[in-house]
Coordinates of C-alpha atoms in Angstrom, one line a residue:
X30 CA -15.0 13.7 6.6
X31 CA -12.2 11.4 6.0
X32 CA -10.3 14.5 3.5
X33 CA -11.6 18.2 3.9
X34 CA -12.8 20.2 0.7
X35 CA -9.2 21.0 0.6
X36 CA -8.3 20.3 -3.7
X37 CA -6.1 18.0 -4.4
X38 CA -4.6 14.5 -3.5
X39 CA -4.4 13.2 -1.0
X40 CA -2.0 10.3 0.4
X41 CA -1.9 8.9 3.3
X42 CA 1.3 7.7 4.7
X43 CA 3.4 4.4 6.9
X44 CA 4.5 6.3 10.0
X45 CA 7.8 5.4 8.9
X46 CA 11.1 6.9 6.5
X47 CA 11.4 5.5 3.2
X48 CA 15.5 5.0 4.1
X49 CA 13.9 2.7 6.9
X50 CA 11.9 1.2 4.8
X51 CA 14.4 -1.4 2.8
X52 CA 11.4 -2.2 -0.2
X53 CA 10.3 1.3 -0.6
X54 CA 13.6 2.2 -1.0
X55 CA 14.5 -0.8 -3.5
X56 CA 11.2 0.0 -5.4
X57 CA 12.4 3.5 -5.7
X58 CA 16.4 3.5 -6.4
X59 CA 15.3 0.0 -9.1
X60 CA 12.5 2.5 -11.1
X61 CA 14.4 7.0 -10.4
X62 CA 18.0 5.9 -9.7
X63 CA 19.9 6.3 -6.6
X64 CA 19.6 10.7 -6.7
X65 CA 15.5 10.1 -6.6
X66 CA 16.1 7.9 -4.1
X67 CA 17.7 10.2 -1.8
X68 CA 16.2 13.2 -2.6
X69 CA 13.5 11.8 -1.4
X70 CA 13.9 9.5 1.5
X71 CA 14.0 11.3 4.2
X72 CA 10.6 11.7 3.7
X73 CA 7.1 9.8 5.2
X74 CA 6.5 6.2 3.1
X75 CA 3.3 7.2 1.1
X76 CA 0.7 3.9 0.7
X77 CA 0.0 3.7 -2.5
X78 CA -3.6 1.5 -1.6
X79 CA -5.7 4.6 -1.0
X80 CA -5.2 7.9 -2.3
X81 CA -7.5 9.8 -3.4
X82 CA -8.5 13.3 -4.5
X83 CA -10.3 15.4 -6.9
X84 CA -10.7 14.9 -10.6
X85 CA -7.5 16.9 -11.4
X86 CA -5.7 16.0 -8.8
X87 CA -6.2 12.1 -9.7
X88 CA -6.1 12.8 -13.3
X89 CA -2.4 14.4 -12.8
X90 CA -1.2 11.2 -11.0
X91 CA -2.9 8.7 -13.3
X92 CA -0.9 10.6 -16.0
X93 CA 2.7 10.9 -13.9
X94 CA 1.8 6.8 -13.0
X95 CA 1.8 5.5 -16.3
X96 CA 4.0 8.2 -18.1
X97 CA 6.7 5.9 -16.1
X98 CA 4.9 2.5 -16.4
X99 CA 5.6 3.3 -20.6
X100 CA 8.6 4.8 -20.3
X101 CA 11.4 2.4 -22.0
X102 CA 12.6 2.0 -18.9
X103 CA 9.9 0.4 -16.9
X104 CA 10.6 -3.1 -18.1
X105 CA 13.8 -3.2 -16.4
X106 CA 12.2 -2.3 -12.9
X107 CA 9.0 -3.7 -13.3
X108 CA 8.4 -6.1 -9.7
X109 CA 5.5 -6.4 -7.2
X110 CA 4.9 -3.2 -5.5
X111 CA 7.3 -1.7 -6.9
X112 CA 3.5 0.5 -7.9
X113 CA 4.1 2.3 -4.3
X114 CA 8.3 3.4 -5.2
X115 CA 6.6 4.8 -7.7
X116 CA 3.7 6.4 -5.4
X117 CA 5.8 7.7 -3.0
X118 CA 8.1 9.4 -5.6
X119 CA 4.9 10.9 -7.3
X120 CA 3.9 12.5 -4.9
X121 CA 7.2 13.8 -2.7
X122 CA 8.9 15.5 -5.8
X123 CA 5.5 16.8 -6.4
X124 CA 5.1 15.7 -9.5
X125 CA 1.0 16.0 -8.8
X126 CA 0.1 19.8 -7.1
X127 CA -1.3 20.6 -4.0
X128 CA -0.5 16.9 -2.2
X129 CA -2.1 16.6 1.5
X130 CA 0.0 14.6 3.4
X131 CA -1.6 12.2 6.4
X132 CA 0.0 10.8 9.2
X133 CA -1.4 6.7 10.0
X134 CA -1.1 7.4 13.6
X135 CA -3.7 10.5 13.6
X136 CA -4.9 9.7 10.9
X137 CA -8.5 7.6 10.1
X138 CA -7.0 5.0 7.1
X139 CA -5.4 2.4 8.1
X140 CA -2.8 0.2 6.3
X141 CA -2.7 -2.9 9.1
X142 CA 0.3 -3.9 6.9
X143 CA 1.9 -1.8 8.9
X144 CA 1.0 -2.8 12.8
X145 CA 0.5 1.9 13.7
X146 CA -3.6 1.5 14.0
X147 CA -4.3 -1.3 16.8
X148 CA -7.9 -3.6 16.1
X149 CA -9.9 -3.5 18.8
X150 CA -10.4 -7.1 20.0
X151 CA -14.4 -8.6 20.1
X152 CA -15.7 -6.2 17.1
X153 CA -13.9 -4.8 13.8
X154 CA -13.0 -1.3 15.1
X155 CA -9.5 0.0 14.1
X156 CA -8.4 2.5 16.0
X157 CA -5.0 5.5 15.6
X158 CA -3.1 6.2 18.9
X159 CA -5.3 9.1 19.8
X160 CA -8.2 6.2 19.6
X161 CA -10.6 7.5 16.9
X162 CA -11.8 4.7 15.4
X163 CA -10.3 4.3 11.3
X164 CA -12.6 4.4 8.6
X165 CA -10.7 3.1 6.1
X166 CA -9.0 -0.8 6.7
X167 CA -6.6 -1.2 4.5
X168 CA -4.9 -5.0 4.1
X169 CA -7.5 -6.1 6.8
X170 CA -5.7 -10.0 5.8
X171 CA -2.8 -9.2 7.9
X172 CA -4.1 -8.8 11.3
X173 CA -6.0 -12.8 12.0
X174 CA -8.6 -11.7 14.9
X175 CA -9.2 -8.5 12.4
X176 CA -10.6 -10.7 9.9
X177 CA -12.3 -12.9 12.2
X178 CA -14.1 -10.9 12.7
X179 CA -15.3 -9.3 9.2
X180 CA -15.4 -12.6 8.3
X181 CA -18.0 -13.5 11.0
X182 CA -19.5 -10.1 10.5
X183 CA -20.4 -9.7 7.4
X184 CA -19.3 -13.1 5.5
X185 CA -22.4 -15.7 5.4
X186 CA -20.6 -17.9 3.1
X187 CA -17.9 -20.4 3.6
X188 CA -16.3 -21.9 0.2
X189 CA -16.6 -25.2 -1.0
X190 CA -12.6 -26.1 0.1
X191 CA -13.6 -25.6 4.0
X192 CA -16.8 -27.3 4.3
X193 CA -14.8 -30.8 2.9
X194 CA -12.2 -30.5 4.9
X195 CA -9.5 -29.3 2.5
X196 CA -6.1 -27.5 2.2
X197 CA -5.9 -25.8 -0.3
X198 CA -2.7 -23.5 0.7
X199 CA -0.6 -26.3 1.1
X200 CA 0.3 -27.6 -2.2
X201 CA 2.1 -24.5 -2.2
X202 CA 5.5 -23.0 -0.2
X203 CA 5.8 -20.0 1.7
X204 CA 8.9 -18.1 0.7
X205 CA 10.7 -15.6 3.2
X206 CA 12.1 -11.9 2.2
X207 CA 11.8 -13.6 -1.6
X208 CA 11.6 -11.6 -4.7
X209 CA 10.3 -14.6 -7.7
X210 CA 9.4 -12.0 -9.8
X211 CA 13.3 -10.0 -9.9
X212 CA 13.5 -8.2 -13.0
X213 CA 10.6 -9.6 -14.5
X214 CA 7.6 -7.9 -15.7
X215 CA 4.8 -7.9 -18.3
X216 CA 5.8 -4.5 -19.7
X217 CA 7.7 -4.2 -22.6
X218 CA 8.2 -1.8 -24.6
X219 CA 10.1 -1.7 -28.2

């Protein structure tokens, strides 16, 4: 099983500390302030992309997330990815009881962006350090070879633009380490 039968909220880590990861620490500081960042900076980054739990735990988690999103100060900190900063504060400050933490290096949930678990070449498998296969692979598109393997196994169609030989992405500029939506969000409170 992915998780035990213990009641609670299951959070899945990225095997790095919040203090060592600029994006996560930035989201937390911007939305919660320096004091909260100092409370959680020695904790492991938990990915907001995969969260599981009992109905009661998920309900408490969603309520905590909604309360922050609906707060008057949220519009000033909202930007791409900020949900992960919120997620880390919620799980590490016990806003939700009974959080069960899983490390990626020894777990069965792979966050491919973190580059902890390894793709087994020539297959669709991803493994942790102990050689156990991941049961859930999040962000598979961050690994080019894994994406190819998955598409060749599971996708039986080719997008029309590829058949026509068009490169639709050539119209866009790649911006490295930039934030196009800094302090610009969809949420407003009056």
